[in-house]
PDB file of C-alpha atoms in Angstrom:
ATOM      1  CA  UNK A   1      21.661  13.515  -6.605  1.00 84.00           C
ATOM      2  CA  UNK A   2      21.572  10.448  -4.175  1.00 93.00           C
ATOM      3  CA  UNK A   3      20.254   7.163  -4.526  1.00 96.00           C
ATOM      4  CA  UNK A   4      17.169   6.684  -2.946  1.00 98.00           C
ATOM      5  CA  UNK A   5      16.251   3.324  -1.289  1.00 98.00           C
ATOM      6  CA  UNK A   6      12.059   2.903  -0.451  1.00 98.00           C
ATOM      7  CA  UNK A   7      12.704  -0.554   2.139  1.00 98.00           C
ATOM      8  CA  UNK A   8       9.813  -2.420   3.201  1.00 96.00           C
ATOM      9  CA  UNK A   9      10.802  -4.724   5.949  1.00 90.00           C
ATOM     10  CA  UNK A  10       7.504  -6.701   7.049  1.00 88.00           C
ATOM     11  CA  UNK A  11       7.178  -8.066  10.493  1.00 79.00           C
ATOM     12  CA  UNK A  12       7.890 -11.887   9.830  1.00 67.00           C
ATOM     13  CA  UNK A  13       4.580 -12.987  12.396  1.00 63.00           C
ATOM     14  CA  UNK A  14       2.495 -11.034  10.333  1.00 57.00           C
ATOM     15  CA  UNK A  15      -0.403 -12.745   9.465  1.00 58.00           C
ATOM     16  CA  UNK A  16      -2.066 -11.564   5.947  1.00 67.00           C
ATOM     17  CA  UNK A  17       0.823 -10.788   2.920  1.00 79.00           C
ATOM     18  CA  UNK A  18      -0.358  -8.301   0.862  1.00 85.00           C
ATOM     19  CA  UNK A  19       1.429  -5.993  -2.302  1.00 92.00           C
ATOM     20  CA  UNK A  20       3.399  -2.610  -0.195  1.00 93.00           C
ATOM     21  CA  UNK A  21       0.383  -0.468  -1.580  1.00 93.00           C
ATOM     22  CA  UNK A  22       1.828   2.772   0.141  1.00 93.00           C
ATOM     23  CA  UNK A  23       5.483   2.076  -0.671  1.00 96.00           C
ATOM     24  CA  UNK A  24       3.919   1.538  -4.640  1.00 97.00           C
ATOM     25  CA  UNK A  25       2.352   5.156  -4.585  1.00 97.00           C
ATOM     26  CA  UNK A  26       5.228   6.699  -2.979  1.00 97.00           C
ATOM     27  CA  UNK A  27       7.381   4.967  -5.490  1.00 98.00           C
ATOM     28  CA  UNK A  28       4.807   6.274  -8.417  1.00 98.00           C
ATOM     29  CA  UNK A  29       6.186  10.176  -6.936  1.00 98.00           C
ATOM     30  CA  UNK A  30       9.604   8.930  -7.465  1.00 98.00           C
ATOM     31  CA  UNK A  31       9.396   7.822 -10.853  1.00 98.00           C
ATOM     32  CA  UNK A  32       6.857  10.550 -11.996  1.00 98.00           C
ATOM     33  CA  UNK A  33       9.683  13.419 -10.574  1.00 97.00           C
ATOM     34  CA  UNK A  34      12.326  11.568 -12.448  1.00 97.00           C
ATOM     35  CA  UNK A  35      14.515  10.519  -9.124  1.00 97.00           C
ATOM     36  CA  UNK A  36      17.176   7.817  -9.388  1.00 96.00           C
ATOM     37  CA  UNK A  37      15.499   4.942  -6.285  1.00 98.00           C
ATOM     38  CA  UNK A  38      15.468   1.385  -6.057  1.00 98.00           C
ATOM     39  CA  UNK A  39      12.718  -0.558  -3.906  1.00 98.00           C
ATOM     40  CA  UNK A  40      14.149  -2.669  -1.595  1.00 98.00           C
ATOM     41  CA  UNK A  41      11.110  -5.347  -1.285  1.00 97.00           C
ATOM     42  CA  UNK A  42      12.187  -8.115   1.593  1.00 96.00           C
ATOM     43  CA  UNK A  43       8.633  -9.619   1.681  1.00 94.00           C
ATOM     44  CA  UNK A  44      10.195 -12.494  -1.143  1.00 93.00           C
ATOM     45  CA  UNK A  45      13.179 -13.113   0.819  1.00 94.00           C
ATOM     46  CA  UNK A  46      12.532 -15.914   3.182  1.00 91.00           C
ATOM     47  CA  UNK A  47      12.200 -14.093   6.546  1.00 90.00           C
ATOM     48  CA  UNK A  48      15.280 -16.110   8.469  1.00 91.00           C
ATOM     49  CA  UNK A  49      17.255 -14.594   5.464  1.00 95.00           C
ATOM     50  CA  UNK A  50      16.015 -11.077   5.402  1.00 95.00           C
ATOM     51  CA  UNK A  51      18.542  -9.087   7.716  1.00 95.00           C
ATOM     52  CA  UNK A  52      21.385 -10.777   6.090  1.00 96.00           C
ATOM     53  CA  UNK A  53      19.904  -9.975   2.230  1.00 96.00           C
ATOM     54  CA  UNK A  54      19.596  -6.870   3.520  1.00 97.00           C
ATOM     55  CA  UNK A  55      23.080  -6.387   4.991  1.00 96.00           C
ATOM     56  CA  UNK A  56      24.773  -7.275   1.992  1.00 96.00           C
ATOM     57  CA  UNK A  57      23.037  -4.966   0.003  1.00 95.00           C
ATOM     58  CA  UNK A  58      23.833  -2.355   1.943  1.00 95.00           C
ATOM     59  CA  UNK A  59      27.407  -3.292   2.559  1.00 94.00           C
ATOM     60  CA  UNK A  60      27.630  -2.152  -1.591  1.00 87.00           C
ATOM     61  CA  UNK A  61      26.045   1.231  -1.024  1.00 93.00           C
ATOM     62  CA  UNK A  62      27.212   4.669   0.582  1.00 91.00           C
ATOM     63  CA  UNK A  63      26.050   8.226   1.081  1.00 94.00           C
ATOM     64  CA  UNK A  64      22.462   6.880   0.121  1.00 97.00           C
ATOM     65  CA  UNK A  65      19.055   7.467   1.805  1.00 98.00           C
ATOM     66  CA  UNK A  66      16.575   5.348   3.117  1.00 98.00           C
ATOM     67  CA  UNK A  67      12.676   5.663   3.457  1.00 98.00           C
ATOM     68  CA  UNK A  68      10.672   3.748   5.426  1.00 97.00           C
ATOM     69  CA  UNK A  69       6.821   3.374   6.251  1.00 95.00           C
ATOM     70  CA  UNK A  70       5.732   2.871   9.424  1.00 92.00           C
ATOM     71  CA  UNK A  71       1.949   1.708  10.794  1.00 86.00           C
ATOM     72  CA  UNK A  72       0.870   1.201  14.084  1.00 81.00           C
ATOM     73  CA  UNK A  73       1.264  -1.917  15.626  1.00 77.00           C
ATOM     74  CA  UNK A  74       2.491  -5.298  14.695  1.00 75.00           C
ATOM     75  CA  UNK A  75       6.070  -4.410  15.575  1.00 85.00           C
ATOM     76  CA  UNK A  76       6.007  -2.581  12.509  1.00 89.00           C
ATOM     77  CA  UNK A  77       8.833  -0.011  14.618  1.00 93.00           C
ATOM     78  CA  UNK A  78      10.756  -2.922  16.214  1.00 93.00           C
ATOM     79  CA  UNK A  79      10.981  -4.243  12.703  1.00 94.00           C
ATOM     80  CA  UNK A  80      11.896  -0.816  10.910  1.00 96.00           C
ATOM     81  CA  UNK A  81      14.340   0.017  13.543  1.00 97.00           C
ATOM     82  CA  UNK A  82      16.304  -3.355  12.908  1.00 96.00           C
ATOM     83  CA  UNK A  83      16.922  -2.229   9.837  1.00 97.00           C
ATOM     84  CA  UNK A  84      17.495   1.229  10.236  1.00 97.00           C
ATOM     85  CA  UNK A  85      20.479   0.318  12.972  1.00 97.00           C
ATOM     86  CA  UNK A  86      21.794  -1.693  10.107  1.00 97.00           C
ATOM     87  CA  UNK A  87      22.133   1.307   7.657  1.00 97.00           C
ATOM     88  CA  UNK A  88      23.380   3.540  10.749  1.00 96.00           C
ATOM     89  CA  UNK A  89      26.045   1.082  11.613  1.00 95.00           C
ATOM     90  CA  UNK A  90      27.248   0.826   8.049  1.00 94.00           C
ATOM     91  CA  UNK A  91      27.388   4.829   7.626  1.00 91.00           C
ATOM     92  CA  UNK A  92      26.479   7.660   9.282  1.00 88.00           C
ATOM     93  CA  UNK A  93      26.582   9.422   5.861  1.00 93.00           C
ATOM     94  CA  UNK A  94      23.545   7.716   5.102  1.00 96.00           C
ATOM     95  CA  UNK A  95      19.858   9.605   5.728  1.00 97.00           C
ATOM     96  CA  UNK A  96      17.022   7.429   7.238  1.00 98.00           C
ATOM     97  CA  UNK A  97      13.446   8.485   6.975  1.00 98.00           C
ATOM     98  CA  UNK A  98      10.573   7.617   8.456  1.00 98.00           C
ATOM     99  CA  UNK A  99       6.603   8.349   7.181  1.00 95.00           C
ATOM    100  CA  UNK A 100       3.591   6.895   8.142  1.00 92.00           C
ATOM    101  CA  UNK A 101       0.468   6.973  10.398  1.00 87.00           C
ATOM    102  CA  UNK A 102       3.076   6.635  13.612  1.00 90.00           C
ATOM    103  CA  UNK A 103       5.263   8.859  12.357  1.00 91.00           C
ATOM    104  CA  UNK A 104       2.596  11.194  12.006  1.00 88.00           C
ATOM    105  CA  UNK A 105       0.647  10.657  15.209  1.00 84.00           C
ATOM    106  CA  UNK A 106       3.884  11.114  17.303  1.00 87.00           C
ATOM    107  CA  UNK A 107       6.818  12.835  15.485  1.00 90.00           C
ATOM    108  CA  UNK A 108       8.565  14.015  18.372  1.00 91.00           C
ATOM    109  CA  UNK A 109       8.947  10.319  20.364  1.00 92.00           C
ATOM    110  CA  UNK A 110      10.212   8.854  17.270  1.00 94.00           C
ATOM    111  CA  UNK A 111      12.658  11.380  16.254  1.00 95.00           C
ATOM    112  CA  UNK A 112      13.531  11.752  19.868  1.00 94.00           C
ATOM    113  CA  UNK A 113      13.974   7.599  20.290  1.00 95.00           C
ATOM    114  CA  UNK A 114      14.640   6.281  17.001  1.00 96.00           C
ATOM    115  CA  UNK A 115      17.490   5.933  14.028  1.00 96.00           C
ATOM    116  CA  UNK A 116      15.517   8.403  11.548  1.00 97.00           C
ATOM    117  CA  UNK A 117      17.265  11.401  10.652  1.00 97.00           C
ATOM    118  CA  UNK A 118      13.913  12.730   9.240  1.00 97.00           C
ATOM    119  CA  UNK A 119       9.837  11.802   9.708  1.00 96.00           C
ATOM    120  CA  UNK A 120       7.212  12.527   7.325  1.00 95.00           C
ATOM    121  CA  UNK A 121       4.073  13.400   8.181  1.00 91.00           C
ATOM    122  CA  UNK A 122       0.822  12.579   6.183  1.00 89.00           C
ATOM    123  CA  UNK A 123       1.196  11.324   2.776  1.00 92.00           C
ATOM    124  CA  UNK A 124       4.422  11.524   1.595  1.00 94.00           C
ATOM    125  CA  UNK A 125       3.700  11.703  -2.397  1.00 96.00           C
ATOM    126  CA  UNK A 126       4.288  15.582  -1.925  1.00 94.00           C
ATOM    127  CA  UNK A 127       6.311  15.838   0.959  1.00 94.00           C
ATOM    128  CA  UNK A 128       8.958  13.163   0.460  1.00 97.00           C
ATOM    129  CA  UNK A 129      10.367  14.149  -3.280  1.00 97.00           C
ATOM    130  CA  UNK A 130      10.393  18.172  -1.733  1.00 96.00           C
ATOM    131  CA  UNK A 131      12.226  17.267   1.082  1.00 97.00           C
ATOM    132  CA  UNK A 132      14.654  15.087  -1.236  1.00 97.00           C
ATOM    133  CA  UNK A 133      15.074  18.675  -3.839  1.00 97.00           C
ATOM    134  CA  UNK A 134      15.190  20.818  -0.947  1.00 96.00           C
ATOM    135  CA  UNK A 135      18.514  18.094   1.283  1.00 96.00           C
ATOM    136  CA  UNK A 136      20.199  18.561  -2.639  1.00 94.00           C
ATOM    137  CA  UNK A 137      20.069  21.985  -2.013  1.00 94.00           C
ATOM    138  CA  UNK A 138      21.353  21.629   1.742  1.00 94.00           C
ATOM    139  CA  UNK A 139      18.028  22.498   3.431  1.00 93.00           C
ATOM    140  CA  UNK A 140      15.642  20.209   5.246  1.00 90.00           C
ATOM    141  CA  UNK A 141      12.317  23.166   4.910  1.00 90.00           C
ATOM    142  CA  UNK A 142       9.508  21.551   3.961  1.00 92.00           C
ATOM    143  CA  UNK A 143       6.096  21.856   5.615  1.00 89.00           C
ATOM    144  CA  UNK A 144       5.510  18.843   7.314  1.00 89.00           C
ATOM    145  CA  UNK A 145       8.474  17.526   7.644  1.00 93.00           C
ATOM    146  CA  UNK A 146      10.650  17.455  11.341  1.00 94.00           C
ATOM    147  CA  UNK A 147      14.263  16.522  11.469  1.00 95.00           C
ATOM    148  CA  UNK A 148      16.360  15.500  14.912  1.00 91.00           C
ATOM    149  CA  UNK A 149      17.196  19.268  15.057  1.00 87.00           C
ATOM    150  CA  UNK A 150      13.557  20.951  14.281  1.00 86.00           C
ATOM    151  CA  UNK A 151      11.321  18.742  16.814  1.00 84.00           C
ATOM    152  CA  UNK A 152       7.639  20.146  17.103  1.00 77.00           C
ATOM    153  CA  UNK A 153       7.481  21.079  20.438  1.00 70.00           C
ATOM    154  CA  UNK A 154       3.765  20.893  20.470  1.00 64.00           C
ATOM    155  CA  UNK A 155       1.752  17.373  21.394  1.00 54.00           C
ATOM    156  CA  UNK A 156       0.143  14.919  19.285  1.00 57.00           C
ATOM    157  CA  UNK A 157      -0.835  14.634  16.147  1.00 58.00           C
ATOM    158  CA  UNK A 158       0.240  17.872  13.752  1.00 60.00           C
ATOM    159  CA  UNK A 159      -2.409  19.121  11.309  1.00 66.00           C
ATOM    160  CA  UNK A 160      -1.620  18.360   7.728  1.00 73.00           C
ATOM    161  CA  UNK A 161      -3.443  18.928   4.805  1.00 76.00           C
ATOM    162  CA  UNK A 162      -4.336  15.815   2.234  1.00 82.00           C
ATOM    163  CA  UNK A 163      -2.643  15.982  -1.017  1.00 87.00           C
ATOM    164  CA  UNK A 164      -5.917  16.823  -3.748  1.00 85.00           C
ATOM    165  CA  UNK A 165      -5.259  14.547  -6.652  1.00 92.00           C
ATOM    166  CA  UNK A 166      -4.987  11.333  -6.188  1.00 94.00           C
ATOM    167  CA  UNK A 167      -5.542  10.223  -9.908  1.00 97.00           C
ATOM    168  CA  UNK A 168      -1.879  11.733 -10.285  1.00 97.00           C
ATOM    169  CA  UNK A 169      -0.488   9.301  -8.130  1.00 96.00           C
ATOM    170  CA  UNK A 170      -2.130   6.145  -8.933  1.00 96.00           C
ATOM    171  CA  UNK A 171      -1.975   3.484  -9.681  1.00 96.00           C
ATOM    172  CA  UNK A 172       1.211   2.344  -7.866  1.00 97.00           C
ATOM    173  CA  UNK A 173       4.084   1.656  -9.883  1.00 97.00           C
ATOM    174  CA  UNK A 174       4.211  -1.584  -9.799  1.00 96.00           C
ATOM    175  CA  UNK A 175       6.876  -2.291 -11.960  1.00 96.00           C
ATOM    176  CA  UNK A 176       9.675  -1.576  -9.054  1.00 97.00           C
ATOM    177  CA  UNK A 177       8.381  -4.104  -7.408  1.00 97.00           C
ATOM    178  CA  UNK A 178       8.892  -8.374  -7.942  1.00 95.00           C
ATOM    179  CA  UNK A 179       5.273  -7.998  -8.769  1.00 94.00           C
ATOM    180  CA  UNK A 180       4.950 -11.712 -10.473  1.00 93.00           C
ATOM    181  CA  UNK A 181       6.103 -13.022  -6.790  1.00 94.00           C
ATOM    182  CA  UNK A 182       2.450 -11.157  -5.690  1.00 93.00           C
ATOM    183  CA  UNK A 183       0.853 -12.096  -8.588  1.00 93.00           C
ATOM    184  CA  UNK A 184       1.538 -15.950  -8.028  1.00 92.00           C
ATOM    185  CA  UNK A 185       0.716 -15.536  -3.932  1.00 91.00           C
ATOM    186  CA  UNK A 186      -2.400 -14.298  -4.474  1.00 91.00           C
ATOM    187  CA  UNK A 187      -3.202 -16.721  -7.416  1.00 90.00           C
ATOM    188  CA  UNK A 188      -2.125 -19.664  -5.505  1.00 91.00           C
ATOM    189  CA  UNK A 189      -4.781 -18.741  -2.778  1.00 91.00           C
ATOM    190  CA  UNK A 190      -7.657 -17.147  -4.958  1.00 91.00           C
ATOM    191  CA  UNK A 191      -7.092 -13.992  -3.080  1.00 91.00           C
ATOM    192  CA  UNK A 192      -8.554 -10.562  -4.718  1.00 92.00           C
ATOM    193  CA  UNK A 193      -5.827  -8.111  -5.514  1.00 93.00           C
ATOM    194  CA  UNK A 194      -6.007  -4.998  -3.717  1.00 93.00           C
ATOM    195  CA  UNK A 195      -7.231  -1.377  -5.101  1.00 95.00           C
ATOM    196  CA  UNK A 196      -6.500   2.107  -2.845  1.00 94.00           C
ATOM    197  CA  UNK A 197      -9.361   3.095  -4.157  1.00 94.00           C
ATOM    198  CA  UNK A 198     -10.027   5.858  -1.083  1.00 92.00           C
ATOM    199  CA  UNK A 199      -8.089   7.501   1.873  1.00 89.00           C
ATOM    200  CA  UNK A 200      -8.850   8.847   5.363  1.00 84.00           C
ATOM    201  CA  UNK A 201     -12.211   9.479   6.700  1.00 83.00           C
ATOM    202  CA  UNK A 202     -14.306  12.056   7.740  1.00 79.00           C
ATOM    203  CA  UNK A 203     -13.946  11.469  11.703  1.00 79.00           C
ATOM    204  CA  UNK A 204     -10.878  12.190  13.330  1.00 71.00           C
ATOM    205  CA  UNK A 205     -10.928   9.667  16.703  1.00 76.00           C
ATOM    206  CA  UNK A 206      -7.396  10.093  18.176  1.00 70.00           C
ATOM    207  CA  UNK A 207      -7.334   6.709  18.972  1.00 72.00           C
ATOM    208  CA  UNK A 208      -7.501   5.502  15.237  1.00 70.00           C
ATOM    209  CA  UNK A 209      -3.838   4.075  14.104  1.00 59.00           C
ATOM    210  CA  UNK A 210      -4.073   5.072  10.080  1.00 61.00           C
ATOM    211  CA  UNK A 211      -5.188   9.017  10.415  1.00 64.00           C
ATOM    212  CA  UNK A 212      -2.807  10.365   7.842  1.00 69.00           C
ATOM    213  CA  UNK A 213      -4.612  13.751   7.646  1.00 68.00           C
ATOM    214  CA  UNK A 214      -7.825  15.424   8.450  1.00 73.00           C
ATOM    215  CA  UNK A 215     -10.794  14.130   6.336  1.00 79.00           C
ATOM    216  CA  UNK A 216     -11.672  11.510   3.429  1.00 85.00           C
ATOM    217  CA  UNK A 217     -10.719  11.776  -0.492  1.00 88.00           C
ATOM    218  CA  UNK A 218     -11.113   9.367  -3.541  1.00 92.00           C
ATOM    219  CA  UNK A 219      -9.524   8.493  -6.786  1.00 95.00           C
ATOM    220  CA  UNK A 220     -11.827   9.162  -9.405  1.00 96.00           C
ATOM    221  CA  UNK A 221     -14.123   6.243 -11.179  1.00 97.00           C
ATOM    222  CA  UNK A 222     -12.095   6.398 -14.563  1.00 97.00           C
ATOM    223  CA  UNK A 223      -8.861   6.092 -12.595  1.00 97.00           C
ATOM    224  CA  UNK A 224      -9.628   2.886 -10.237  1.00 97.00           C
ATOM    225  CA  UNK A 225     -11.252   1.127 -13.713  1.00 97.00           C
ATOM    226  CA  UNK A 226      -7.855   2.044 -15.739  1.00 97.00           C
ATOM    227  CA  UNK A 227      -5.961   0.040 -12.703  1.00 97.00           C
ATOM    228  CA  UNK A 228      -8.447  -2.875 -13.146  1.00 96.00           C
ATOM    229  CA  UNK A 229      -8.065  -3.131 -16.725  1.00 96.00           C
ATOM    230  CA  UNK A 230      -4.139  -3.117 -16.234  1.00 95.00           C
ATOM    231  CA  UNK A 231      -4.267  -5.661 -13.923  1.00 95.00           C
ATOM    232  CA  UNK A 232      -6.828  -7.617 -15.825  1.00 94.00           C
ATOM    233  CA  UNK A 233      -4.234  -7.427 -18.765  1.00 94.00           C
ATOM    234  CA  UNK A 234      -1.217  -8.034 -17.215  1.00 92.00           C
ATOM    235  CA  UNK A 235      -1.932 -10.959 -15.187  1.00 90.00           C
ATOM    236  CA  UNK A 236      -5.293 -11.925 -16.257  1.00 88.00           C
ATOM    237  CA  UNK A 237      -6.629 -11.185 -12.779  1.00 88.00           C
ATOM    238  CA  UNK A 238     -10.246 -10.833 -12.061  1.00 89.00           C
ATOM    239  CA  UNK A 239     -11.239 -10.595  -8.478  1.00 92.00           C
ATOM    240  CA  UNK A 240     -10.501  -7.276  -6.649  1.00 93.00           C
ATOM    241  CA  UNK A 241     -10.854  -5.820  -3.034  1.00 92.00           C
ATOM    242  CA  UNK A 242     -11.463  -2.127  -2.061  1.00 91.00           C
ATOM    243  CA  UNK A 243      -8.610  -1.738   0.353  1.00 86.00           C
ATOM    244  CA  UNK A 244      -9.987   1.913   1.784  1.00 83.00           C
ATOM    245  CA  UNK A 245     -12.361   0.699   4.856  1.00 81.00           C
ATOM    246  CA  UNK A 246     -14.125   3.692   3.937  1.00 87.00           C
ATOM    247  CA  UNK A 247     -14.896   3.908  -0.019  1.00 90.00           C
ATOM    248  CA  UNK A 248     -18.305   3.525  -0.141  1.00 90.00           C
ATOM    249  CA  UNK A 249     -18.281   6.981   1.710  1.00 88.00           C
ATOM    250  CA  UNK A 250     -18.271   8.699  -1.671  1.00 89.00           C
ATOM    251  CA  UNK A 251     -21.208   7.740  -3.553  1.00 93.00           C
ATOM    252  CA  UNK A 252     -20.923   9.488  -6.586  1.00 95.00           C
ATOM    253  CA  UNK A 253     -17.766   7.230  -7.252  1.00 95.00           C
ATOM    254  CA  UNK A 254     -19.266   4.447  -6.086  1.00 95.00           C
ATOM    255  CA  UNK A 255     -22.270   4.839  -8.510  1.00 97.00           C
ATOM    256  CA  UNK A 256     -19.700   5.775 -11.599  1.00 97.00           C
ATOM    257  CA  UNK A 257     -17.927   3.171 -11.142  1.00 95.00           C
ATOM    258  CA  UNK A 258     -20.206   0.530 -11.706  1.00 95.00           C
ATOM    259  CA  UNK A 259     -21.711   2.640 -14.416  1.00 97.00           C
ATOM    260  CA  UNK A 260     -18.128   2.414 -16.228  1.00 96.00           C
ATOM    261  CA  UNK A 261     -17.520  -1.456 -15.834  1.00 93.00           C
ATOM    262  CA  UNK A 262     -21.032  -1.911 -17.332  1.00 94.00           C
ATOM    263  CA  UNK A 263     -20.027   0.344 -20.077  1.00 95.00           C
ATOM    264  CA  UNK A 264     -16.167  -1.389 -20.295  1.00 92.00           C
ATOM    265  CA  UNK A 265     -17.430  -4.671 -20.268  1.00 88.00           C
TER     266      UNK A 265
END
């Protein structure tokens, strides 16, 4: 099978630096389907060093494919598409894909305008290790996925259905990741580590730039305090941030999970 590459290439004006926490769950399907991937993590690299990092370890590497994540906004596709022309240049034997909320809001401009071969719409926990068994098999048929030659011809935003357990996925495996280099950031400025505690939300205003999927869904209580106490154990940390805008949506979590620290001390 072919190497797979997860690449997060962050937008060097970005202001906040914060773990990959999608790239960490989508590497968590990787490793739990047993595929042979690397992370390539640039956020260390000093950001006038980045394209040329990243150049020379792709000048080592052939007939390999790439996944990116793409949000909305802070040149996160000027950025990805940098990086993307780099692989493209080096080989067109290589497969780029793209998943994301922009991907997912507008499938057809970016496969129409962009270096992906592929896009990946809603989560891609599910949909990105299919389509990976299903190009080993020489198809591209997965629901929810487009390629350059099977563009939706309908507009906007495609209806796709949220994966149901989340406590599968989670938490993020960390340990692709220089996660010591986060550890030490967020240390060194007594920042709370992040928890994806919750996804999505009931609404679904077309103008919001993270809908990946109709409607809102939760990790359980048990599995958000089993990521706390591994992150309390590893690196001693003790201050941590719901990253979901929306978790206190679910009550019955909300109310558990309190109930469990209590009983965890």
């Amino acid at each position: 099978m072919r190497k797979i590459y997860l690449v997060y290439a962050p937008n060097p004006v970005m202001g906040r630096m914060s773990f990959p926490m999608s790239l960490g769950f989508l590497a968590k399907a990787l490793h739990l389907g047993g595929f042979d991937f690397e992370v390539i993590d640039l956020l260390p690299v000093k950001p006038d060093k980045r394209i040329e990092t990243f150049k020379e370890k792709v000048s080592g590497i052939d007939n390999a494919i790439f996944g990116f994540g793409l949000i909305m906004g802070n040149n996160t596709l000027k950025t990805c598409e940098k990086y993307a022309g780099v692989i493209k240049e080096h080989s067109e034997n290589h497969t780029v894909i793209y998943g994301g909320p922009l991907p997912t809001a507008v499938p057809q401009m970016i496969l129409e305008n962009c270096h992906c071969d592929y896009v990946v719409c809603g989560e891609g926990e599910k949909r990105l290790p299919a389509l990976l068994l299903a190009l080993e098999k020489g198809s591209d048929t997965v629901e929810g996925v487009y390629s350059k030659g099977n563009i939706p011809h309908e507009l906007g935003r495609p209806v796709i259905q949220k994966i149901k357990d989340l406590d599968y996925y989670s938490p993020p495996y960390y340990d692709a990741f220089d996660f010591d280099f986060y550890i030490d950031f967020y240390k060194e400025n007594d920042m709370a580590l992040d928890i994806m505690a919750s996804r999505g939300c009931w609404a679904q205003c077309d103008f919001c730039f993270k809908s990946i999927g109709r409607g809102f869904h939760s990790r359980s209580a048990e599995s958000i305090l089993d990521e706390i106490e591994y992150l309390h154990e590893r690196c001693l940390a003790n201050k941590f941030m719901m990253r979901g805008e929306n978790f206190l949506m679910n009550k019955k979590v909300v109310s558990d999970l309190i109930k469990g620290r209590e009983k965890r001390g």
